[in-house]
Amino acid sequence: MTAILRILLRRIALLVPLLLGIVLFVFLVMRFSDVDPASAFFQGANPTPEQLHRFREENGLLDPLPVRYVDFVGDLLHGDMGISVLTRSEVVDQVTTALPLTMQLTFLGLGIAVVVSLLLGVTAAIYRDRLPDQIVRVVSLTGVAAPGFWLALLMIQYLAVDLGWFPTGGYINPNDSFTGWLRTMTLPALALSLPVAAQMTRIIRTAVVEELDKDYVRTAVGSGLPPVVVVGRNVLRNALINPLTVLGLRVGYLLGGAVVIETIFSLPGMGKLMIDAVKNGDPAVVQGVVITTAVGFVVVNLVIDILYLLVNPRLRGTS
């Protein structure tokens, strides 16, 4: 347990420079972009040069970049992401309103991807080189090749428009109607998760096949243990260590893919918020969304690292 705590503290310590680097990268990209916060603030008006200069001076836009970066980090530590130049509201308020929906979509998609990939991957490994394995290979290759936005459009056309099983878009809060929430989130979650499920299926199949060929599995089956017990109790526990690491990287894909999926299904999440901010020239909202998404990705990968430590006995014995 001491080794796990030591490794965990080391990983957390590494997050500090990583997060500062992410914030620095976003800060520099936004500062050297073509979007001028002063011009965006007076969008639709004809400000005088004096008004533009006064706005830049009042908001610290004329300070040297190092000073502006330090002020920016200090504001972030106090929960201040700036003011939207279009709505004149706090960016943090817009982010906290949109974030729950994106988290719902991401983790619902993650759950679907894990369940589907486990079922297909383990089935393909158990029946390797036989018909079920061949079918799973074709399905997984198709899923890997199919972009999420293309799947989303197909689902809208056939499952929503033609069959009417699901709405074509929109969002219903689960507190208002859980059934309505599930109907509005099913197609976006499927479109987001199926490419990830296809990738994870191939990885899980390979890991389980390698584990099934080991001596301890043949010994356990030869001693009379049912194959289902051996696979469920021993094989999966050992085989899923490497796929668990890969899963952490796929969470980043889910978070990034939510931008497109939310736009297609008109979901008022982080993706749609950022797309609208980019189209309308609202730099404070763009950088707030990007930083929040990046921090979320880092935190999720930290959780994956913790799970990896818990399921990998070899790491628990390291110092």
Coordinates of C-alpha atoms in Angstrom, one line a residue:
M1 CA 0.0 0.0 0.0
T2 CA 2.9 2.3 0.7
A3 CA 4.3 1.7 -2.8
I4 CA 0.9 2.6 -4.3
L5 CA 0.7 5.8 -2.3
R6 CA 4.3 6.7 -3.3
I7 CA 3.7 6.2 -7.0
L8 CA 0.4 8.0 -6.8
L9 CA 1.9 11.1 -5.1
R10 CA 4.6 11.1 -7.8
R11 CA 2.0 11.1 -10.5
I12 CA 0.1 13.9 -8.8
A13 CA 3.3 15.9 -8.5
L14 CA 3.9 15.6 -12.3
L15 CA 0.4 17.0 -13.0
V16 CA 1.4 20.5 -11.7
P17 CA 3.9 21.3 -14.5
L18 CA 1.7 19.5 -17.0
L19 CA -1.3 21.6 -16.2
L20 CA 0.8 24.8 -16.2
G21 CA 2.1 23.8 -19.6
I22 CA -1.4 23.3 -20.9
V23 CA -2.5 26.6 -19.6
L24 CA 0.6 28.3 -21.1
F25 CA -0.1 26.7 -24.5
V26 CA -3.7 27.8 -24.6
F27 CA -2.7 31.2 -23.4
L28 CA -0.2 31.7 -26.1
V29 CA -2.4 30.3 -28.9
M30 CA -5.2 32.6 -28.0
R31 CA -2.9 35.7 -27.6
F32 CA -1.3 35.1 -31.0
S33 CA -4.6 34.4 -32.8
D34 CA -6.4 36.8 -35.1
V35 CA -9.2 37.4 -32.6
D36 CA -8.9 40.7 -30.9
P37 CA -10.8 40.8 -27.6
A38 CA -11.2 44.5 -27.8
S39 CA -12.8 44.4 -31.3
A40 CA -14.9 41.4 -30.3
F41 CA -16.2 43.3 -27.2
F42 CA -17.4 46.2 -29.5
Q43 CA -18.8 43.8 -32.1
G44 CA -21.5 45.4 -34.1
A45 CA -20.4 48.9 -33.1
N46 CA -17.9 51.3 -34.4
P47 CA -15.5 52.0 -31.5
T48 CA -13.0 54.8 -31.7
P49 CA -9.3 54.1 -31.3
E50 CA -9.5 55.7 -27.8
Q51 CA -12.2 53.3 -26.7
L52 CA -10.2 50.3 -28.0
H53 CA -7.1 51.6 -26.2
R54 CA -9.1 52.2 -22.9
F55 CA -10.6 48.6 -23.1
R56 CA -7.1 47.1 -23.6
E57 CA -5.7 49.1 -20.8
E58 CA -8.5 48.3 -18.3
N59 CA -8.2 44.6 -19.1
G60 CA -4.4 44.3 -19.0
L61 CA -4.1 43.6 -22.7
L62 CA -1.2 46.1 -23.0
D63 CA 0.9 44.4 -20.2
P64 CA 3.9 42.2 -21.2
L65 CA 3.1 38.6 -21.9
P66 CA 4.8 37.2 -18.8
V67 CA 2.7 39.5 -16.6
R68 CA -0.5 38.6 -18.4
Y69 CA 0.3 34.9 -18.0
V70 CA 0.9 35.2 -14.3
D71 CA -2.4 37.2 -13.9
F72 CA -4.2 34.6 -16.1
V73 CA -3.0 31.7 -13.9
G74 CA -3.9 33.6 -10.7
D75 CA -7.4 34.3 -12.0
L76 CA -7.8 30.6 -12.9
L77 CA -6.7 29.5 -9.4
H78 CA -9.5 31.8 -8.1
G79 CA -12.1 30.3 -10.5
D80 CA -12.1 33.3 -12.8
M81 CA -12.0 32.4 -16.5
G82 CA -12.8 35.9 -17.7
I83 CA -15.9 37.6 -19.1
S84 CA -17.6 36.6 -22.4
V85 CA -17.4 39.5 -24.7
L86 CA -20.7 38.6 -26.3
T87 CA -23.0 37.8 -23.4
R88 CA -21.1 39.9 -20.8
S89 CA -21.4 36.9 -18.4
E90 CA -18.8 35.0 -16.4
V91 CA -17.2 32.3 -18.6
V92 CA -17.1 30.0 -15.6
D93 CA -20.9 30.1 -15.3
Q94 CA -21.3 29.1 -19.0
V95 CA -18.8 26.3 -18.5
T96 CA -20.4 24.9 -15.4
T97 CA -23.8 25.0 -17.2
A98 CA -22.5 23.1 -20.2
L99 CA -20.0 20.7 -18.5
P100 CA -22.6 18.3 -16.9
L101 CA -24.1 17.5 -20.2
T102 CA -20.7 16.8 -21.8
M103 CA -19.8 14.6 -18.8
Q104 CA -23.1 12.7 -19.1
L105 CA -22.4 12.1 -22.8
T106 CA -18.8 11.1 -22.3
F107 CA -19.3 8.6 -19.5
L108 CA -22.5 7.2 -21.1
G109 CA -20.4 6.6 -24.2
L110 CA -17.6 5.2 -22.2
G111 CA -19.9 2.8 -20.5
I112 CA -21.3 1.6 -23.8
A113 CA -17.8 1.2 -25.3
V114 CA -16.5 -0.8 -22.3
V115 CA -19.5 -3.2 -22.3
V116 CA -19.6 -3.7 -26.0
S117 CA -15.8 -4.2 -26.3
L118 CA -15.7 -6.6 -23.4
L119 CA -18.5 -8.8 -24.8
L120 CA -17.1 -8.8 -28.4
G121 CA -13.4 -9.0 -27.4
V122 CA -13.8 -11.9 -25.0
T123 CA -16.1 -13.8 -27.4
A124 CA -13.7 -13.4 -30.2
A125 CA -10.8 -14.6 -28.1
I126 CA -12.7 -17.7 -26.8
Y127 CA -13.8 -18.7 -30.3
R128 CA -10.6 -17.5 -32.1
D129 CA -10.3 -18.4 -35.7
R130 CA -13.8 -19.7 -35.8
L131 CA -17.0 -18.1 -37.1
P132 CA -17.8 -15.8 -34.1
D133 CA -14.2 -14.5 -34.2
Q134 CA -14.5 -13.8 -37.9
I135 CA -17.7 -11.9 -37.4
V136 CA -16.3 -9.8 -34.6
R137 CA -13.3 -9.0 -36.8
V138 CA -15.4 -7.7 -39.6
V139 CA -17.6 -5.7 -37.2
S140 CA -14.6 -4.2 -35.4
L141 CA -12.9 -3.2 -38.6
T142 CA -16.0 -1.6 -39.8
G143 CA -16.4 0.3 -36.6
V144 CA -12.8 1.5 -36.7
A145 CA -13.2 2.8 -40.2
A146 CA -16.5 4.5 -39.6
P147 CA -16.2 8.1 -38.3
G148 CA -18.4 9.1 -35.4
F149 CA -20.1 12.0 -37.3
W150 CA -21.0 9.6 -40.2
L151 CA -22.5 7.1 -37.8
A152 CA -24.4 10.0 -36.2
L153 CA -25.9 11.1 -39.5
L154 CA -26.9 7.5 -40.4
M155 CA -28.6 7.0 -37.0
I156 CA -30.5 10.2 -37.3
Q157 CA -31.7 9.2 -40.8
Y158 CA -32.7 5.6 -40.1
L159 CA -33.4 5.4 -36.3
A160 CA -34.8 8.9 -35.8
V161 CA -36.4 10.1 -39.1
D162 CA -37.4 6.8 -40.8
L163 CA -38.3 4.7 -37.7
G164 CA -39.1 7.5 -35.2
W165 CA -37.5 5.5 -32.3
F166 CA -35.4 8.5 -31.1
P167 CA -35.6 12.3 -31.4
T168 CA -33.3 13.9 -34.0
G169 CA -31.8 16.2 -31.5
G170 CA -32.3 18.3 -28.4
Y171 CA -31.8 17.5 -24.7
I172 CA -34.1 16.7 -21.8
N173 CA -32.8 17.0 -18.2
P174 CA -32.8 13.7 -16.4
N175 CA -34.4 15.4 -13.4
D176 CA -37.4 16.3 -15.6
S177 CA -37.7 12.9 -17.3
F178 CA -35.2 10.1 -17.1
T179 CA -36.8 8.2 -20.0
G180 CA -36.7 11.4 -22.1
W181 CA -33.1 12.0 -21.1
L182 CA -32.2 8.4 -22.1
R183 CA -34.0 8.8 -25.5
T184 CA -32.2 12.1 -26.3
M185 CA -28.8 10.7 -25.2
T186 CA -28.8 7.2 -26.7
L187 CA -28.0 8.1 -30.3
P188 CA -25.3 10.7 -29.5
A189 CA -23.7 8.2 -27.0
L190 CA -23.8 5.4 -29.6
A191 CA -22.3 7.5 -32.3
L192 CA -19.5 8.6 -29.9
S193 CA -18.8 5.2 -28.4
L194 CA -18.9 2.7 -31.3
P195 CA -15.6 3.7 -32.9
V196 CA -13.9 3.4 -29.5
A197 CA -15.7 0.1 -28.8
A198 CA -14.4 -1.2 -32.1
Q199 CA -10.8 -0.2 -31.3
M200 CA -11.0 -1.6 -27.8
T201 CA -12.5 -4.9 -29.0
R202 CA -9.4 -5.7 -31.1
I203 CA -7.1 -4.8 -28.1
I204 CA -9.1 -6.9 -25.6
R205 CA -9.2 -9.8 -28.0
T206 CA -5.4 -9.8 -28.4
A207 CA -4.8 -9.5 -24.7
V208 CA -7.2 -12.3 -23.8
V209 CA -5.8 -14.6 -26.5
E210 CA -2.3 -14.1 -25.1
E211 CA -3.5 -14.8 -21.6
L212 CA -5.4 -18.0 -22.6
D213 CA -2.2 -19.5 -24.0
K214 CA -0.4 -19.3 -20.7
D215 CA 0.3 -22.4 -18.6
Y216 CA -1.7 -21.4 -15.6
V217 CA -4.9 -21.4 -17.7
R218 CA -4.3 -24.9 -19.0
T219 CA -3.5 -26.0 -15.5
A220 CA -6.6 -24.5 -14.0
V221 CA -8.9 -26.0 -16.7
G222 CA -7.1 -29.4 -16.4
S223 CA -7.7 -29.4 -12.7
G224 CA -11.4 -29.4 -13.3
L225 CA -12.3 -25.7 -12.9
P226 CA -15.0 -24.6 -15.3
P227 CA -13.6 -22.5 -18.2
V228 CA -16.2 -19.7 -17.4
V229 CA -14.7 -19.4 -13.8
V230 CA -11.1 -19.4 -15.1
V231 CA -11.9 -16.7 -17.7
G232 CA -13.9 -14.6 -15.3
R233 CA -11.7 -14.9 -12.2
N234 CA -8.2 -15.0 -13.6
V235 CA -7.9 -14.4 -17.3
L236 CA -9.9 -11.1 -17.4
R237 CA -8.1 -9.7 -14.4
N238 CA -4.7 -10.2 -16.0
A239 CA -5.7 -9.5 -19.6
L240 CA -7.4 -6.2 -18.9
I241 CA -4.3 -4.4 -17.4
N242 CA -3.0 -3.1 -20.8
P243 CA -6.4 -2.3 -22.3
L244 CA -7.1 -0.3 -19.2
T245 CA -4.2 2.0 -20.0
V246 CA -5.4 2.4 -23.6
L247 CA -8.8 3.2 -22.3
G248 CA -7.5 6.3 -20.6
L249 CA -6.3 7.6 -24.0
R250 CA -9.6 6.8 -25.6
V251 CA -11.4 9.1 -23.0
G252 CA -9.6 12.0 -24.7
Y253 CA -11.1 10.9 -28.0
L254 CA -14.6 10.8 -26.4
L255 CA -14.1 14.3 -25.0
G256 CA -12.9 15.6 -28.3
G257 CA -15.5 13.8 -30.3
A258 CA -18.2 15.3 -28.1
V259 CA -17.6 18.6 -29.9
V260 CA -18.9 17.3 -33.2
I261 CA -21.5 15.0 -31.8
E262 CA -23.1 17.8 -29.7
T263 CA -23.2 20.1 -32.6
I264 CA -24.9 17.4 -34.8
F265 CA -27.6 16.6 -32.2
S266 CA -28.0 20.2 -30.9
L267 CA -26.9 19.3 -27.4
P268 CA -26.1 22.4 -25.3
G269 CA -22.7 21.0 -24.0
M270 CA -19.1 22.1 -24.0
G271 CA -18.7 21.2 -27.7
K272 CA -21.5 23.4 -28.9
L273 CA -20.4 26.1 -26.5
M274 CA -16.9 26.2 -28.1
I275 CA -18.2 26.0 -31.7
D276 CA -20.5 28.9 -31.1
A277 CA -17.7 30.9 -29.4
V278 CA -15.3 30.3 -32.3
K279 CA -17.9 31.3 -34.8
N280 CA -18.8 34.5 -32.8
G281 CA -15.2 35.4 -32.0
D282 CA -15.4 35.0 -28.2
P283 CA -11.8 34.1 -27.1
A284 CA -12.5 34.0 -23.3
V285 CA -15.1 31.3 -23.8
V286 CA -12.9 29.3 -26.2
Q287 CA -9.9 29.2 -23.8
G288 CA -12.2 28.4 -20.9
V289 CA -13.7 25.4 -22.7
V290 CA -10.3 24.2 -23.9
I291 CA -8.6 24.4 -20.5
T292 CA -11.6 22.7 -18.8
T293 CA -11.5 19.9 -21.3
A294 CA -7.8 19.4 -21.0
V295 CA -7.9 19.4 -17.2
G296 CA -10.7 16.9 -17.4
F297 CA -8.7 14.6 -19.7
V298 CA -5.7 14.8 -17.3
V299 CA -7.9 14.0 -14.3
V300 CA -9.5 11.0 -16.0
N301 CA -6.1 9.7 -16.9
L302 CA -5.0 10.0 -13.3
V303 CA -8.1 7.9 -12.3
I304 CA -7.1 5.3 -14.9
D305 CA -3.5 5.3 -13.4
I306 CA -5.0 4.6 -10.0
L307 CA -7.1 1.8 -11.3
Y308 CA -4.0 0.4 -13.1
L309 CA -2.1 0.4 -9.9
L310 CA -4.9 -1.4 -8.1
V311 CA -5.3 -4.2 -10.6
N312 CA -1.5 -4.7 -11.4
P313 CA 0.1 -6.6 -8.6
R314 CA 3.6 -6.1 -10.1
L315 CA 3.4 -2.4 -9.6
R316 CA 2.1 -2.8 -6.1
G317 CA 5.4 -4.4 -5.2
T318 CA 7.6 -1.7 -6.7
S319 CA 9.0 1.2 -4.7

